C-alpha positions as a Markdown table, in Angstrom:
| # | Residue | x | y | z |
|---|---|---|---|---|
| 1 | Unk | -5.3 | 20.2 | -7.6 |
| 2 | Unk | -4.1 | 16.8 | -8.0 |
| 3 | Unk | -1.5 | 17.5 | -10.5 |
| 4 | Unk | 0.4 | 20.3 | -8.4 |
| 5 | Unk | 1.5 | 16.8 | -6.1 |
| 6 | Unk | 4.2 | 16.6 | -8.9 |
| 7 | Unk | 6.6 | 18.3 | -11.8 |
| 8 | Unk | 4.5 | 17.4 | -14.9 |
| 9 | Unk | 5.5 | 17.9 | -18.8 |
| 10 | Unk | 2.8 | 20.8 | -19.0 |
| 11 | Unk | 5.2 | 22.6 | -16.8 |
| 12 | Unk | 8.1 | 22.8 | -18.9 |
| 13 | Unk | 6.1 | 25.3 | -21.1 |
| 14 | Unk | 6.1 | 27.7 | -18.4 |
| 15 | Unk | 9.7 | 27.4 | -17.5 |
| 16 | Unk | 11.9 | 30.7 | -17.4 |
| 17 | Unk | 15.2 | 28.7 | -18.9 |
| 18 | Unk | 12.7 | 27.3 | -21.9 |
| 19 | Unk | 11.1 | 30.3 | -23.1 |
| 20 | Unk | 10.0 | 29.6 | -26.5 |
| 21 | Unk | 9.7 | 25.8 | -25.9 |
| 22 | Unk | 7.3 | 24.1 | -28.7 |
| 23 | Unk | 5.3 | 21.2 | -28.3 |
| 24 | Unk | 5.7 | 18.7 | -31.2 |
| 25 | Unk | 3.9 | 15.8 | -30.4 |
| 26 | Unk | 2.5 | 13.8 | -27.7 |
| 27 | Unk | 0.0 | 17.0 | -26.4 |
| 28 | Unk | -2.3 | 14.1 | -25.5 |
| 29 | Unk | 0.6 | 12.9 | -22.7 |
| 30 | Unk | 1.2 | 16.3 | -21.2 |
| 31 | Unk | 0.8 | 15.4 | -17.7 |
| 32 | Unk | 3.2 | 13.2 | -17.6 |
| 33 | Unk | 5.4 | 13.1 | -14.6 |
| 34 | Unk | 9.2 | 14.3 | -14.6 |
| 35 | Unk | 11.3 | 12.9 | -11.6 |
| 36 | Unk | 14.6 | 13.8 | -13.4 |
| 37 | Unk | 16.2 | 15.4 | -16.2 |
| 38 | Unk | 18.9 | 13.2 | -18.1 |
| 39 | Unk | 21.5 | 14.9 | -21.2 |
| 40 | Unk | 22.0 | 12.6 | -24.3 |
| 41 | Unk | 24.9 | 13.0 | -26.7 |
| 42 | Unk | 25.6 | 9.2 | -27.9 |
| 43 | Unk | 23.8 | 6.6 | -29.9 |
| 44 | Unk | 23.1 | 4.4 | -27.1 |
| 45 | Unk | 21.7 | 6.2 | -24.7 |
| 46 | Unk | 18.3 | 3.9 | -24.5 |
| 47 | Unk | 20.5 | 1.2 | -22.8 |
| 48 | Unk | 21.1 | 4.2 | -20.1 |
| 49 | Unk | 17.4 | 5.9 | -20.2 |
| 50 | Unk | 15.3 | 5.7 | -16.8 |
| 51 | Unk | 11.2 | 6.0 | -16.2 |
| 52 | Unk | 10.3 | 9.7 | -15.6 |
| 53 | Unk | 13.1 | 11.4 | -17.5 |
| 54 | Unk | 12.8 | 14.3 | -19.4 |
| 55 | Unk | 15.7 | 13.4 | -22.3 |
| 56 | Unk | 17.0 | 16.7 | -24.0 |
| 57 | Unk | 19.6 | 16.3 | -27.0 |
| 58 | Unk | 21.3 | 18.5 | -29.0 |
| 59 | Unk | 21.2 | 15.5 | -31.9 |
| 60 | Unk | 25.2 | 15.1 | -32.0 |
| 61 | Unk | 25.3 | 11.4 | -31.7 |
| 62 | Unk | 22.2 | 11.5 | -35.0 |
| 63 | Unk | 23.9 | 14.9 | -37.0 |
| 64 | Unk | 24.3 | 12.4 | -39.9 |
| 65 | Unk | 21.3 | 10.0 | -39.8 |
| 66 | Unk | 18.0 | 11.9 | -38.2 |
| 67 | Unk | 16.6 | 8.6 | -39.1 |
| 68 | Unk | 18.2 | 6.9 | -36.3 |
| 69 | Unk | 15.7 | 8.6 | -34.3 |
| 70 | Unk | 12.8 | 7.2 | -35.4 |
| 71 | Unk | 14.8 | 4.1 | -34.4 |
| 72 | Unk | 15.2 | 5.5 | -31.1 |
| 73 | Unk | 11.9 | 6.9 | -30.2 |
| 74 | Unk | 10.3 | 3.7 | -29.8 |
| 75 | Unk | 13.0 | 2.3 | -27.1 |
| 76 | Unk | 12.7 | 5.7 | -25.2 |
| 77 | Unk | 9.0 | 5.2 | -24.9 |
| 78 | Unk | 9.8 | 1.4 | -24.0 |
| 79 | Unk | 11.9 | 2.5 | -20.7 |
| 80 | Unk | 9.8 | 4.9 | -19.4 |
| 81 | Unk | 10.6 | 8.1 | -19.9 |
| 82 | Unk | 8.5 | 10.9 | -20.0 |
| 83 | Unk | 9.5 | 13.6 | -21.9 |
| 84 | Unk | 11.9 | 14.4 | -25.0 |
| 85 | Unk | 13.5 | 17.4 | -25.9 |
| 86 | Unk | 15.3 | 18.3 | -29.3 |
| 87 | Unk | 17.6 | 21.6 | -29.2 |
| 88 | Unk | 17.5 | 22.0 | -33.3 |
| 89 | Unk | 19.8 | 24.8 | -35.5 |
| 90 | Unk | 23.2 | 24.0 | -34.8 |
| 91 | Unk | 23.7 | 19.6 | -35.5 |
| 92 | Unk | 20.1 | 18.9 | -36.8 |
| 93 | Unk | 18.8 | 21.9 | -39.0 |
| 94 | Unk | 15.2 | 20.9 | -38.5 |
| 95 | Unk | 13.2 | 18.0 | -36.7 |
| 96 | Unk | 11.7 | 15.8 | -39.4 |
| 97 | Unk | 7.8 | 15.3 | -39.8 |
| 98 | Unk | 8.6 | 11.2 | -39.8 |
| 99 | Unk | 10.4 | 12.3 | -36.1 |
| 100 | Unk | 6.6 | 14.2 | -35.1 |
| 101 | Unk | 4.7 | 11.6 | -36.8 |
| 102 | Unk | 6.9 | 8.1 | -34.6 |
| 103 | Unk | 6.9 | 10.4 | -31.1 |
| 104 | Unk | 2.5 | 10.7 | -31.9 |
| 105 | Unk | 2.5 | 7.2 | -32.3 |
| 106 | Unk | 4.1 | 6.0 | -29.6 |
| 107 | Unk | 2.6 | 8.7 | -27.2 |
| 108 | Unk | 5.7 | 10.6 | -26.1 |
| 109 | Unk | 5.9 | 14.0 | -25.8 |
| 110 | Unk | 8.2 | 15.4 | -28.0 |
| 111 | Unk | 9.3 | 19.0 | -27.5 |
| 112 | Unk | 11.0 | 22.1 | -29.8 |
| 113 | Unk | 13.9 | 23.4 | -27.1 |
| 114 | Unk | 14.9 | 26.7 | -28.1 |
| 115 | Unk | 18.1 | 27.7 | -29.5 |
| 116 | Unk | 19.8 | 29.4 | -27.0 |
| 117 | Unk | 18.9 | 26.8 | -24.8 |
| 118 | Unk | 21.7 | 26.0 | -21.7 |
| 119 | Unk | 21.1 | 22.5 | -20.8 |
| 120 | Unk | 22.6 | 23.2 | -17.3 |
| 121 | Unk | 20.0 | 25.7 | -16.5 |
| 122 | Unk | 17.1 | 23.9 | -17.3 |
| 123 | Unk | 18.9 | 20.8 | -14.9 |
| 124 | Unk | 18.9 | 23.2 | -12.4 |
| 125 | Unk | 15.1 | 24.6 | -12.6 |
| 126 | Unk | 13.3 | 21.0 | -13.4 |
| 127 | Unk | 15.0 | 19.8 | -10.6 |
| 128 | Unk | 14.8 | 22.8 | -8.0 |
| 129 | Unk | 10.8 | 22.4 | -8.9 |
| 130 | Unk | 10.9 | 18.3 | -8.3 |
| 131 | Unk | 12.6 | 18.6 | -4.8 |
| 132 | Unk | 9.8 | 21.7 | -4.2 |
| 133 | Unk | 7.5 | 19.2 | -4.7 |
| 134 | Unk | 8.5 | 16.1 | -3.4 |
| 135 | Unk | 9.5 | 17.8 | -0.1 |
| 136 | Unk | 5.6 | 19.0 | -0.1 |
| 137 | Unk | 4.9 | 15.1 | -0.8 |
| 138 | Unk | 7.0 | 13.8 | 2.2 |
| 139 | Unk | 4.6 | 16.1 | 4.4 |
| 140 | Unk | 1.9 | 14.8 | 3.1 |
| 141 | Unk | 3.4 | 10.9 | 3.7 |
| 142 | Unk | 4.2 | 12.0 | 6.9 |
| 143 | Unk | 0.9 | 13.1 | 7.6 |
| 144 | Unk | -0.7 | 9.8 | 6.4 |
| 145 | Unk | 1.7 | 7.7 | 8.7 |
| 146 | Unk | 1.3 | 9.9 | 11.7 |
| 147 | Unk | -2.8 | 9.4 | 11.4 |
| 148 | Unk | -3.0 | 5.8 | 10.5 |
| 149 | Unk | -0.1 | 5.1 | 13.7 |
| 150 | Unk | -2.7 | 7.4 | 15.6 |
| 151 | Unk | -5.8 | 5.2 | 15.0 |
| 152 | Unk | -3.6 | 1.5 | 15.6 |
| 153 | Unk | -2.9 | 2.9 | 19.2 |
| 154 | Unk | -6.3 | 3.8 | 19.2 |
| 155 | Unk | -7.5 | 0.3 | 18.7 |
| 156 | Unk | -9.8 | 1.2 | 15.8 |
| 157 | Unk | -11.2 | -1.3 | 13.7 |
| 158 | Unk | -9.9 | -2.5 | 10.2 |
| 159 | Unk | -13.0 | -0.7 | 8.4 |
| 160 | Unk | -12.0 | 2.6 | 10.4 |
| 161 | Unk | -8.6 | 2.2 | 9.1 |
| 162 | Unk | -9.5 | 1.6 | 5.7 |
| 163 | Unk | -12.2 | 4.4 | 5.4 |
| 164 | Unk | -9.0 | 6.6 | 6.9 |
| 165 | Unk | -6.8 | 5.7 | 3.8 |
| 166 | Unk | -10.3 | 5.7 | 1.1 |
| 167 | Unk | -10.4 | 9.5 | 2.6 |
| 168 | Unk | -6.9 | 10.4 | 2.0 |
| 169 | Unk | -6.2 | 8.9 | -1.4 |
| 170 | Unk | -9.6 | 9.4 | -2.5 |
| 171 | Unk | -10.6 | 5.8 | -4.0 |
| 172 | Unk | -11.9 | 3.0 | -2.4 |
| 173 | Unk | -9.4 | 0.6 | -0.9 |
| 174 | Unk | -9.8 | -3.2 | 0.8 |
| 175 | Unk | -7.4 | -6.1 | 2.1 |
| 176 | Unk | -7.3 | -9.8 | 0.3 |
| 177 | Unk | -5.3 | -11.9 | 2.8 |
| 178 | Unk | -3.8 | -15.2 | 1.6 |
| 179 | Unk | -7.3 | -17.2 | 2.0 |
| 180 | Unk | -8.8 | -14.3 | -0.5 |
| 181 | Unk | -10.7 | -13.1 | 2.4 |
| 182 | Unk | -11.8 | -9.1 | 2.1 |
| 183 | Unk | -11.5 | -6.5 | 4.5 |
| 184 | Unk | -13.2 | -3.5 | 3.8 |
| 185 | Unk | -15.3 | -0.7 | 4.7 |
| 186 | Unk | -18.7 | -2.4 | 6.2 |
| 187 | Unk | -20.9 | -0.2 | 4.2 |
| 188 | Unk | -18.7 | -0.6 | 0.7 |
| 189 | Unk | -20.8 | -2.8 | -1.2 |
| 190 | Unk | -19.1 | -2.3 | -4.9 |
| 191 | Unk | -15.5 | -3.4 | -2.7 |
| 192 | Unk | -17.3 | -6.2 | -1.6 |
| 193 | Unk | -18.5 | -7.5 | -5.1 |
| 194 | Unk | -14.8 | -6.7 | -6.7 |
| 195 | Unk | -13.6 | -8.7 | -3.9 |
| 196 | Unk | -16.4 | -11.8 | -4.7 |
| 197 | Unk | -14.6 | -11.5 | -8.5 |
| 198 | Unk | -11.2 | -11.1 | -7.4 |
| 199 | Unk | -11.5 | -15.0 | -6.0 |
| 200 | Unk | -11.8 | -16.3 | -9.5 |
| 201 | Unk | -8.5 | -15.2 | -10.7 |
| 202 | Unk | -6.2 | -17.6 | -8.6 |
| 203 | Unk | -3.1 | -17.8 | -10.2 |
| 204 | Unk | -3.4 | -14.9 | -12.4 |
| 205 | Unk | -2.9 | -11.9 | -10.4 |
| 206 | Unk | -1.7 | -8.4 | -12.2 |
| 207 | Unk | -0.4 | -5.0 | -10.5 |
| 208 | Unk | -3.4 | -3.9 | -12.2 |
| 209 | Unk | -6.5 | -5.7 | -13.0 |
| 210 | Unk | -10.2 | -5.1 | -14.4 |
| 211 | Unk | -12.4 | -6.6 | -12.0 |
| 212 | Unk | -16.3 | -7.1 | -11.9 |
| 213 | Unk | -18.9 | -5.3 | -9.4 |
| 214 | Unk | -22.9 | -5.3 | -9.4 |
| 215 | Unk | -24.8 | -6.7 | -12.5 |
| 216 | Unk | -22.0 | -5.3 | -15.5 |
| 217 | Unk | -19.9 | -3.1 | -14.1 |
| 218 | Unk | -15.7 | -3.3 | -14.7 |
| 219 | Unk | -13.2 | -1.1 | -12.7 |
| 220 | Unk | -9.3 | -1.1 | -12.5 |
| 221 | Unk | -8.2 | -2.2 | -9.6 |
| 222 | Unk | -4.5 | -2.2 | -8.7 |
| 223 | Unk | -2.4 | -4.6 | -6.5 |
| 224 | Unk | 0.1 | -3.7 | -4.0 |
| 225 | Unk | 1.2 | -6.5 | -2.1 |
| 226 | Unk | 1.7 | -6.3 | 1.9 |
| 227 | Unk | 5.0 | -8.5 | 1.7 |
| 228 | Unk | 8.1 | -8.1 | 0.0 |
| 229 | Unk | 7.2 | -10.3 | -3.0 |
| 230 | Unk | 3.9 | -9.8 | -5.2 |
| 231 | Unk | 0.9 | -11.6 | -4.6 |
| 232 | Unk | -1.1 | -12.1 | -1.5 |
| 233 | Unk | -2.2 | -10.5 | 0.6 |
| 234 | Unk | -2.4 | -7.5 | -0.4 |
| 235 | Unk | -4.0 | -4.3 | -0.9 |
| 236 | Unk | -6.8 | -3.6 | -3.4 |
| 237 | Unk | -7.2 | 0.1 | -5.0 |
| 238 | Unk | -10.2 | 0.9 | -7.2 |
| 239 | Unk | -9.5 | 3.4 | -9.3 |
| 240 | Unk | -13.0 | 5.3 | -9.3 |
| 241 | Unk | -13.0 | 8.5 | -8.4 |
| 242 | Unk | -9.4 | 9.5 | -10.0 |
| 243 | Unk | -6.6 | 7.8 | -11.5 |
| 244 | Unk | -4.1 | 6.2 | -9.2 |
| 245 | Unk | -0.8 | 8.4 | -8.7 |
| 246 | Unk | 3.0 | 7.3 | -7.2 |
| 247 | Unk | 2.2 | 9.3 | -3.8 |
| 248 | Unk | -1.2 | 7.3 | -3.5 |
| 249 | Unk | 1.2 | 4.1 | -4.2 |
| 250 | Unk | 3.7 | 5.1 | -2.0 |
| 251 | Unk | 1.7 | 5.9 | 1.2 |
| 252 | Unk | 0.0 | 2.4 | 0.9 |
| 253 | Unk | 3.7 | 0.9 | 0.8 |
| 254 | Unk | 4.9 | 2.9 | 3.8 |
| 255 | Unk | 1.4 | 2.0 | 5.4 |
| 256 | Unk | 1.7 | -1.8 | 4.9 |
| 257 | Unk | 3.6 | -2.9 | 8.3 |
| 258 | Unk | 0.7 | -1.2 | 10.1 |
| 259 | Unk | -2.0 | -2.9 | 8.0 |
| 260 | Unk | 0.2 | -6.5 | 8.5 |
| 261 | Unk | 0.0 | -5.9 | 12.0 |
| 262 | Unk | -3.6 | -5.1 | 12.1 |
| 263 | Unk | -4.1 | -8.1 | 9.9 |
| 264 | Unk | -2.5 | -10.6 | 12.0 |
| 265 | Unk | -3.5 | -9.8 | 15.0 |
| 266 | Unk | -7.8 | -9.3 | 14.0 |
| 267 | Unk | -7.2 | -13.1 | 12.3 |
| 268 | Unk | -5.8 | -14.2 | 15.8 |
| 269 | Unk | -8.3 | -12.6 | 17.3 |
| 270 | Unk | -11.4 | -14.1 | 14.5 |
| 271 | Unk | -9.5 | -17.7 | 15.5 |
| 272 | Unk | -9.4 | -17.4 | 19.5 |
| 273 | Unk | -12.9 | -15.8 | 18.9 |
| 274 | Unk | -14.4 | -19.2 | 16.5 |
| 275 | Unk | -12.6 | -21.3 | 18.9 |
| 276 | Unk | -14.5 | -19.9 | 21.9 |
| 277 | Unk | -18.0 | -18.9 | 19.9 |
| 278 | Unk | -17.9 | -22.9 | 18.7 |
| 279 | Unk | -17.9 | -24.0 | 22.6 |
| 280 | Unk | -20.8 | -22.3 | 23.1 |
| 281 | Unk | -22.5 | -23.7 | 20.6 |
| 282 | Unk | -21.6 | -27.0 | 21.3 |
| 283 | Unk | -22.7 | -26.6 | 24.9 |
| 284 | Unk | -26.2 | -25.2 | 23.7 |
| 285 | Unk | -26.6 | -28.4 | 21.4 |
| 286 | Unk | -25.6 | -30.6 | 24.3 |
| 287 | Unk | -27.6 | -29.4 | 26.9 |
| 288 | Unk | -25.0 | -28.2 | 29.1 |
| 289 | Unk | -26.2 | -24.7 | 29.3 |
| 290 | Unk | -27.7 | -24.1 | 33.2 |
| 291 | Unk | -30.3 | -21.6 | 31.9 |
| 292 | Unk | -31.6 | -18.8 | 29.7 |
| 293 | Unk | -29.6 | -15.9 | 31.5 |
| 294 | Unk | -26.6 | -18.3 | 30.4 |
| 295 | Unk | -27.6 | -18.5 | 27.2 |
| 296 | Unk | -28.2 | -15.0 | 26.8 |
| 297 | Unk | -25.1 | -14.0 | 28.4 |
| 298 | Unk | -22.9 | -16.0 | 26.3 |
| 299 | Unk | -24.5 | -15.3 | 23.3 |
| 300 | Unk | -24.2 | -11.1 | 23.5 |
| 301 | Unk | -20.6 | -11.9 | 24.5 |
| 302 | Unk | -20.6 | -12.9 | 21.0 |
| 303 | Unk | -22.9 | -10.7 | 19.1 |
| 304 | Unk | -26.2 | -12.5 | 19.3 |
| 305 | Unk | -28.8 | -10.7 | 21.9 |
| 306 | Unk | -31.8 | -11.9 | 23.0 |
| 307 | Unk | -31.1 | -15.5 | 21.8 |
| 308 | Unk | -33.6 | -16.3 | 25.2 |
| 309 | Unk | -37.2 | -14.3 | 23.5 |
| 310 | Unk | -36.7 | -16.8 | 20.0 |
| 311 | Unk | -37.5 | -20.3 | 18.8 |
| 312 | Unk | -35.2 | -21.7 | 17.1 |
| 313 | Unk | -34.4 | -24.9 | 14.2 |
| 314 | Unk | -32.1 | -26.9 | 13.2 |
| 315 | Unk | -30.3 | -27.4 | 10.4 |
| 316 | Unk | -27.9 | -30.1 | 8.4 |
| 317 | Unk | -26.0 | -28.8 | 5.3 |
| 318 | Unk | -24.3 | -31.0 | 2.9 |
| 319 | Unk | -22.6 | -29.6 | 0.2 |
| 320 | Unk | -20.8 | -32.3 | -2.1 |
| 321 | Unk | -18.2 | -30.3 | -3.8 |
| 322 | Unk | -17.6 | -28.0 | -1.1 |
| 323 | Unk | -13.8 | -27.2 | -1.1 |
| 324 | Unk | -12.0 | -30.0 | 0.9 |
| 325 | Unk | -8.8 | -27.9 | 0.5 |
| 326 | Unk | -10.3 | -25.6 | 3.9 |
| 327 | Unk | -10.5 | -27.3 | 6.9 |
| 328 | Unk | -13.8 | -27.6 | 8.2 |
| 329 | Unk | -12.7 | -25.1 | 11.3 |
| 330 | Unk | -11.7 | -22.3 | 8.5 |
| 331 | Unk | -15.4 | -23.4 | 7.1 |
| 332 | Unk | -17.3 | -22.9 | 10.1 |
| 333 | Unk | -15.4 | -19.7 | 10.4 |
| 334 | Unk | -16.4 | -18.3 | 6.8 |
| 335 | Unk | -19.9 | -19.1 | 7.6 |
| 336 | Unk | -20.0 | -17.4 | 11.0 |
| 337 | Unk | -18.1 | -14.4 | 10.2 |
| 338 | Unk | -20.4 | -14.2 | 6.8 |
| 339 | Unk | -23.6 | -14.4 | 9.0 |
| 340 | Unk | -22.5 | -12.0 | 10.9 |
| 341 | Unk | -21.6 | -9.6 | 7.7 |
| 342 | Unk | -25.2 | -10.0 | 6.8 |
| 343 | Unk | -26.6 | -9.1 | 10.3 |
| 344 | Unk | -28.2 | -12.2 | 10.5 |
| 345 | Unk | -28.4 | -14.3 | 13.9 |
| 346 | Unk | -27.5 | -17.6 | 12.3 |
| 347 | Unk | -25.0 | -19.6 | 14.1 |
| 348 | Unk | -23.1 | -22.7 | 12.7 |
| 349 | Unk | -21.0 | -25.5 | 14.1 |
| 350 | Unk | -20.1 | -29.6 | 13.6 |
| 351 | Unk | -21.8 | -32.2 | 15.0 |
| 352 | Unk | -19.4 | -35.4 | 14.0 |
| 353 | Unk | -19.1 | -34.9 | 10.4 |
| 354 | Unk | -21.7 | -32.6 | 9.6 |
| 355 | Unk | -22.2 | -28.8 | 9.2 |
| 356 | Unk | -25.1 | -27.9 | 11.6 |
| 357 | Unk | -27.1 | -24.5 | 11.4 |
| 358 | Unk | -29.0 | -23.1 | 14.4 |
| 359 | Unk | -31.8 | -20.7 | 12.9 |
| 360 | Unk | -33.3 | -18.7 | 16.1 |
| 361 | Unk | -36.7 | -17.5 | 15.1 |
| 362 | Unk | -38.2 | -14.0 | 16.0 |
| 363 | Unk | -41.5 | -15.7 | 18.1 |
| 364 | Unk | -43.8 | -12.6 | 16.7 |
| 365 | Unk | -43.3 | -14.5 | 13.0 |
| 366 | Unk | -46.4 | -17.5 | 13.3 |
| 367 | Unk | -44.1 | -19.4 | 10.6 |
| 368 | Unk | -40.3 | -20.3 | 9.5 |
| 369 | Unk | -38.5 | -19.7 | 6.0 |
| 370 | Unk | -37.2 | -16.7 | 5.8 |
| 371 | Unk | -34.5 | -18.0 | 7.7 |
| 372 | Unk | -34.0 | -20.8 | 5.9 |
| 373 | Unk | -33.2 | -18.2 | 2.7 |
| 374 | Unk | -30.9 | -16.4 | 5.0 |
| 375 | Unk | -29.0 | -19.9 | 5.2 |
| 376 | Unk | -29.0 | -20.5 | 1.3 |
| 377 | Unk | -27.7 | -17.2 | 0.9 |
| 378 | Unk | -24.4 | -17.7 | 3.3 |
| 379 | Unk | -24.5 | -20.8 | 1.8 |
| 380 | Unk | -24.5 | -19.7 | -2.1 |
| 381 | Unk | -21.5 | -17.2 | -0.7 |
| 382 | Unk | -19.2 | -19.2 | 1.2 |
| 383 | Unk | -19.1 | -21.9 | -1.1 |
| 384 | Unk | -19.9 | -20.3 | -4.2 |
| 385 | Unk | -22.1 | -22.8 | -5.5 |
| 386 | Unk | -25.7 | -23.6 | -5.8 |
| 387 | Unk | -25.3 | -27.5 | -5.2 |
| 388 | Unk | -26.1 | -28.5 | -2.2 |
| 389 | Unk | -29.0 | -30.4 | 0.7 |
| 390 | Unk | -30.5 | -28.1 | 3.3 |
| 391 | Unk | -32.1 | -30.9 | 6.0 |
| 392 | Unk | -34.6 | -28.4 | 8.3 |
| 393 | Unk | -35.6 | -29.8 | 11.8 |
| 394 | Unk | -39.1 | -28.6 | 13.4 |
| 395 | Unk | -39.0 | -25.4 | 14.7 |
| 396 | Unk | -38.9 | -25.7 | 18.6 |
| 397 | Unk | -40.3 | -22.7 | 21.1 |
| 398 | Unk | -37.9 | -23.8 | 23.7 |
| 399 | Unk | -34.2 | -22.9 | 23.1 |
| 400 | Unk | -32.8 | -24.8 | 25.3 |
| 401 | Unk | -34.2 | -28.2 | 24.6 |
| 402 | Unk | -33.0 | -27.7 | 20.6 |
């Protein structure tokens, strides 16, 4: 079960050094997670509280005003901590209903501690069962690291990687890099439209967001950067199938320098790649190519078979209020790379300072235009807009001569 990764409030109840524990309020919050156990005897022990305590008291530092901790409640909730614990009977005779009634509304879980309670013992337990778990958790991170190292030497592809890490922290992952470009895996199509939504926040990024997918749906999606300061890139979590937990966090963390790596070296690869893939293009255009076994050689050395059995068109795209922010290389790149997303055969390059589209035809179709709504639609996606001019040539059976 997911919640035996980690020493929850829940727990406490079955503890041998609590027997006779009562739960006061915040039943609701009883999974919780307790990383450490903390002893409060003074008033201003909020300034001193950590995230994931569970705070017992004895009520010393409040013997003469038990309203002080309806004061204090608030604050404890406001740091983070997890769990409070009132030993009643000797300093406060009995915990007040206003002290039930401020834990409930603030969502803290707010327990009875027995009498003969010995604070030292239940330090020792909470923490022996913590450092039982944690060491189970280290495995686990080991684990992770050990597969993901595994699968880098292996030379596996970002998708394969990211399917690894969906499969192990059982929600859907992807990668933004800094040009809000997603990796994901191929077949992940609700990653893919939280990735189209995630664009539109520039500027406004969150550790955790709601993002859009399909026609209405919403999902929380959480951030964790790939660099030492928060933004982009990063890595995207959608919490689908189960909510997100510190492990799941953590192994993405420790999993980062391999997905930086893996990153860099696919975008120097995608730019030696558009570099080389744009030559060939231009050489088609120009006439340069000897014949069609060169043409279809360098076009499966790129992903495009067959390029020798079509007809093919021409053509021009002007888009007015295209993004003058990307060069028109990172452009041509986008469009490519898109096409190629799609599975379609379209290829794009410049001619002076126009974006030029070669549309090879399937010779069994009598007729073009379902080509031409192949273009819009990596049109309509790379620039995210529906304004612009597609200028179609005639389609011509011989691919050399375009």
């Amino acid at each position: 079960m997911e919640h035996e990764k980690y020493f929850r409030c829940y727990e406490l109840l079955e503890m041998e050094s609590l027997k006779g524990i009562q739960v006061a309020a915040g039943r609701d919050y009883l999974n919780n997670i307790i990383d450490r156990v903390n002893i409060m005897e003074v008033p201003d022990i909020a300034n001193w509280s950590q995230s994931g305590e569970f705070l017992m008291t004895t009520g010393y530092a409040y013997m003469n005003d038990e309203h002080a901790f309806t004061e204090l409640i608030p604050k404890l909730k406001q740091k983070g901590i997890s769990a409070f614990g009132i030993k009643p009977k000797r300093f406060i005779h009995e915990i007040s209903q206003e002290i039930v009634d401020t834990a409930e509304q603030c969502g803290l879980p707010l327990f009875i501690l027995p009498p003969g309670t010995v604070f030292s013992n239940v330090v020792r337990e909470v923490m022996e069962r913590v450092f039982s778990k944690e060491a189970d958790n280290y495995m686990i991170l080991q684990n992770r690291i050990e597969t993901i190292s595994n699968m880098m030497l292996s030379n596996r592809s970002m998708s394969e990687i990211l399917g690894e890490i969906e499969k192990m922290i059982e929600n859907p992952v992807g990668v933004m890099d800094a040009g809000y470009s997603l990796y994901c895996v191929d077949e992940n199509m609700e990653m893919q439209e939280i990735g189209k939504s995630f664009s539109v926040h520039k500027g406004k990024l969150q550790p955790k967001m709601q993002l859009g997918y399909g026609a209405a749906g919403l999902s929380t999606v959480h951030l964790i950067p790939l660099g030492e300061r928060f933004g982009l890139p990063a890595v995207l979590v959608q919490e689908k199938n189960k909510p997100v937990n510190p492990l799941d966090v953590m192994s993405i963390r420790k999993l980062t320098p391999f997905l930086n790596v893996k990153l860099s070296s696919d975008k120097q690869y995608r730019t030696v790649r558009a570099k080389y893939f744009d030559q060939f293009l231009q050489d088609w255009l120009n006439g340069y190519l000897k014949n069609k076994k060169e043409l279809d050689l360098r076009g499966q050395s790129y992903g495009y078979t067959g390029l020798s059995e079509m007809k093919c068109r021409l053509a021009l795209i002007r888009v007015p209020e295209r993004n003058l922010e990307s060069p028109d290389e990172i452009i041509l790149q986008l469009l490519n790379d898109t096409a190629l997303k799609k599975k379609q055969k379209t290829m794009f390059t410049k001619v002076t300072d126009n974006i030029v589209a070669i549309l090879p035809i399937d010779k069994k179709s009598p007729e073009g235009g379902m080509e031409l709504e192949g273009l819009q639609d990596i049109i309509n996606q790379v620039y995210q807009t529906d304004s612009y001019s597609i200028y179609a040539g005639n389609i011509n059976e011989e691919v050399l001569h375009l």
